[in-house]
Amino acid sequence: MSFIAMSTRHQYVDLLASLPVLPVMPFGREPLPISAIRLEHRLEALSAGHRDSLQKLETLLDWQYLGLDVSTEAYLQRYRQAAPQLAEHGVNDLLVSMLERHTLVTALRRRRSGEPAPAFGERWGFGPRLAHISAHWHAPLFGVGAVFPWLSEAWEHLEQDRPRELERLLMEECGRQLTRARQYDRFDFREVVIYWLRWRLIAAWQRYNAEAVERRLQADIERGLGDYGALF
């Protein structure tokens, strides 16, 4: 192995060593071991190119950058522009796996609502199986249930209108995928991104729980106040 390859492989050993261990799965009650501000500060150690790739990932994953008026084609165009750099930095597959999972759930929702199969050549999602899904639109789990074992449970949650259970299932699968993607003998940009994605996953679940608790509390208050709720 060349010195350059070795140095790249261990490029961020100090950065990763400075980051606290995250829970394996996001559903525990312990708080995040590092705050968003502190994590952002640590990530300043990334090179300029890697910081740019991380920003591109964020703009492709965060709804705050997308907005309701961003069309599918506009999003796909944004992805196509970022993909070569993300691939060069060894993280494009991580993003595609997440987007393909979203595509499969979108397909389940579309079929459940009675929508027809996407037209041939239509760009409506991500992953190498778009044509297969369209061609097997009415087959059980689009004929890919063996490839994605979680898809059967996702369909059950959709059928039974269990959004919270579906959300948890998707987060669990994302957590498993990120764990499988880790290479424990490497300390490169890919490992930093995996840590960052796992941190986001845990933070999202905790935020989801907090928002759910707040909604339940508000509902209890309104039930308790009855008509007097209009006074507050």
PDB file of C-alpha atoms in Angstrom, residues 62-152:
ATOM      1  CA  ASP A  62     -32.719  18.009   4.879  1.00  0.00           C
ATOM      2  CA  TRP A  63     -36.222  19.187   4.048  1.00  0.00           C
ATOM      3  CA  GLN A  64     -35.270  22.708   5.077  1.00  0.00           C
ATOM      4  CA  TYR A  65     -33.225  22.907   1.867  1.00  0.00           C
ATOM      5  CA  LEU A  66     -35.882  21.304  -0.307  1.00  0.00           C
ATOM      6  CA  GLY A  67     -39.168  23.015   0.408  1.00  0.00           C
ATOM      7  CA  LEU A  68     -42.590  21.996  -0.844  1.00  0.00           C
ATOM      8  CA  ASP A  69     -42.025  23.681  -4.206  1.00  0.00           C
ATOM      9  CA  VAL A  70     -39.013  21.547  -5.207  1.00  0.00           C
ATOM     10  CA  SER A  71     -40.135  19.157  -7.917  1.00  0.00           C
ATOM     11  CA  THR A  72     -38.901  15.590  -8.294  1.00  0.00           C
ATOM     12  CA  GLU A  73     -36.988  16.552 -11.431  1.00  0.00           C
ATOM     13  CA  ALA A  74     -35.339  19.510  -9.670  1.00  0.00           C
ATOM     14  CA  TYR A  75     -34.288  17.234  -6.825  1.00  0.00           C
ATOM     15  CA  LEU A  76     -32.942  14.617  -9.247  1.00  0.00           C
ATOM     16  CA  GLN A  77     -30.995  17.332 -11.041  1.00  0.00           C
ATOM     17  CA  ARG A  78     -29.494  18.452  -7.748  1.00  0.00           C
ATOM     18  CA  TYR A  79     -28.499  14.871  -7.028  1.00  0.00           C
ATOM     19  CA  ARG A  80     -26.971  14.370 -10.488  1.00  0.00           C
ATOM     20  CA  GLN A  81     -24.813  17.450  -9.981  1.00  0.00           C
ATOM     21  CA  ALA A  82     -23.554  16.223  -6.600  1.00  0.00           C
ATOM     22  CA  ALA A  83     -23.176  12.503  -7.383  1.00  0.00           C
ATOM     23  CA  PRO A  84     -19.749  12.558  -9.106  1.00  0.00           C
ATOM     24  CA  GLN A  85     -18.110  14.350  -6.171  1.00  0.00           C
ATOM     25  CA  LEU A  86     -19.869  12.168  -3.620  1.00  0.00           C
ATOM     26  CA  ALA A  87     -18.749   9.064  -5.505  1.00  0.00           C
ATOM     27  CA  GLU A  88     -15.177  10.346  -5.669  1.00  0.00           C
ATOM     28  CA  HIS A  89     -15.226  10.780  -1.893  1.00  0.00           C
ATOM     29  CA  GLY A  90     -16.658   7.288  -1.367  1.00  0.00           C
ATOM     30  CA  VAL A  91     -20.051   8.187   0.111  1.00  0.00           C
ATOM     31  CA  ASN A  92     -22.508   8.220  -2.788  1.00  0.00           C
ATOM     32  CA  ASP A  93     -23.633   4.647  -2.100  1.00  0.00           C
ATOM     33  CA  LEU A  94     -24.656   5.625   1.438  1.00  0.00           C
ATOM     34  CA  LEU A  95     -26.958   8.312   0.075  1.00  0.00           C
ATOM     35  CA  VAL A  96     -28.385   6.103  -2.677  1.00  0.00           C
ATOM     36  CA  SER A  97     -29.256   3.359  -0.155  1.00  0.00           C
ATOM     37  CA  MET A  98     -31.234   5.867   1.907  1.00  0.00           C
ATOM     38  CA  LEU A  99     -32.975   7.315  -1.141  1.00  0.00           C
ATOM     39  CA  GLU A 100     -33.817   3.868  -2.519  1.00  0.00           C
ATOM     40  CA  ARG A 101     -35.468   2.969   0.785  1.00  0.00           C
ATOM     41  CA  HIS A 102     -37.536   6.168   0.526  1.00  0.00           C
ATOM     42  CA  THR A 103     -38.382   5.284  -3.096  1.00  0.00           C
ATOM     43  CA  LEU A 104     -39.723   1.873  -2.102  1.00  0.00           C
ATOM     44  CA  VAL A 105     -41.979   3.348   0.591  1.00  0.00           C
ATOM     45  CA  THR A 106     -43.143   6.013  -1.871  1.00  0.00           C
ATOM     46  CA  ALA A 107     -44.037   3.247  -4.331  1.00  0.00           C
ATOM     47  CA  LEU A 108     -46.042   1.445  -1.632  1.00  0.00           C
ATOM     48  CA  ARG A 109     -47.917   4.646  -0.811  1.00  0.00           C
ATOM     49  CA  ARG A 110     -48.625   5.394  -4.489  1.00  0.00           C
ATOM     50  CA  ARG A 111     -49.936   1.903  -5.162  1.00  0.00           C
ATOM     51  CA  ARG A 112     -52.054   1.904  -1.999  1.00  0.00           C
ATOM     52  CA  SER A 113     -53.693   5.168  -3.071  1.00  0.00           C
ATOM     53  CA  GLY A 114     -54.583   3.606  -6.425  1.00  0.00           C
ATOM     54  CA  GLU A 115     -52.065   5.417  -8.588  1.00  0.00           C
ATOM     55  CA  PRO A 116     -50.898   3.612 -11.735  1.00  0.00           C
ATOM     56  CA  ALA A 117     -47.368   2.403 -12.244  1.00  0.00           C
ATOM     57  CA  PRO A 118     -44.875   5.104 -13.225  1.00  0.00           C
ATOM     58  CA  ALA A 119     -44.565   5.419 -16.988  1.00  0.00           C
ATOM     59  CA  PHE A 120     -41.644   3.791 -18.750  1.00  0.00           C
ATOM     60  CA  GLY A 121     -38.635   6.081 -18.536  1.00  0.00           C
ATOM     61  CA  GLU A 122     -40.200   8.311 -15.875  1.00  0.00           C
ATOM     62  CA  ARG A 123     -37.681   9.504 -13.284  1.00  0.00           C
ATOM     63  CA  TRP A 124     -39.595   9.179 -10.066  1.00  0.00           C
ATOM     64  CA  GLY A 125     -37.106   7.795  -7.568  1.00  0.00           C
ATOM     65  CA  PHE A 126     -33.689   6.299  -6.896  1.00  0.00           C
ATOM     66  CA  GLY A 127     -31.945   2.979  -7.198  1.00  0.00           C
ATOM     67  CA  PRO A 128     -31.322   0.373  -9.902  1.00  0.00           C
ATOM     68  CA  ARG A 129     -34.781  -1.208  -9.611  1.00  0.00           C
ATOM     69  CA  LEU A 130     -37.084   1.565 -10.834  1.00  0.00           C
ATOM     70  CA  ALA A 131     -37.925  -0.227 -14.094  1.00  0.00           C
ATOM     71  CA  HIS A 132     -38.454  -3.503 -12.243  1.00  0.00           C
ATOM     72  CA  ILE A 133     -40.818  -1.880  -9.739  1.00  0.00           C
ATOM     73  CA  SER A 134     -42.839  -0.269 -12.536  1.00  0.00           C
ATOM     74  CA  ALA A 135     -43.025  -3.561 -14.448  1.00  0.00           C
ATOM     75  CA  HIS A 136     -44.117  -5.464 -11.319  1.00  0.00           C
ATOM     76  CA  TRP A 137     -46.360  -2.744  -9.900  1.00  0.00           C
ATOM     77  CA  HIS A 138     -49.133  -5.130  -8.889  1.00  0.00           C
ATOM     78  CA  ALA A 139     -46.919  -7.999  -7.746  1.00  0.00           C
ATOM     79  CA  PRO A 140     -46.564  -8.607  -3.990  1.00  0.00           C
ATOM     80  CA  LEU A 141     -43.922  -6.142  -2.751  1.00  0.00           C
ATOM     81  CA  PHE A 142     -43.056  -5.411  -6.399  1.00  0.00           C
ATOM     82  CA  GLY A 143     -41.197  -8.708  -6.561  1.00  0.00           C
ATOM     83  CA  VAL A 144     -38.309  -7.401  -4.436  1.00  0.00           C
ATOM     84  CA  GLY A 145     -39.424  -8.584  -1.004  1.00  0.00           C
ATOM     85  CA  ALA A 146     -36.551 -11.081  -0.826  1.00  0.00           C
ATOM     86  CA  VAL A 147     -34.045  -8.289  -1.460  1.00  0.00           C
ATOM     87  CA  PHE A 148     -35.606  -5.970   1.124  1.00  0.00           C
ATOM     88  CA  PRO A 149     -36.930  -8.119   4.011  1.00  0.00           C
ATOM     89  CA  TRP A 150     -38.218  -5.051   5.873  1.00  0.00           C
ATOM     90  CA  LEU A 151     -40.595  -4.162   3.024  1.00  0.00           C
ATOM     91  CA  SER A 152     -43.272  -6.644   4.106  1.00  0.00           C
TER      92      SER A 152
END
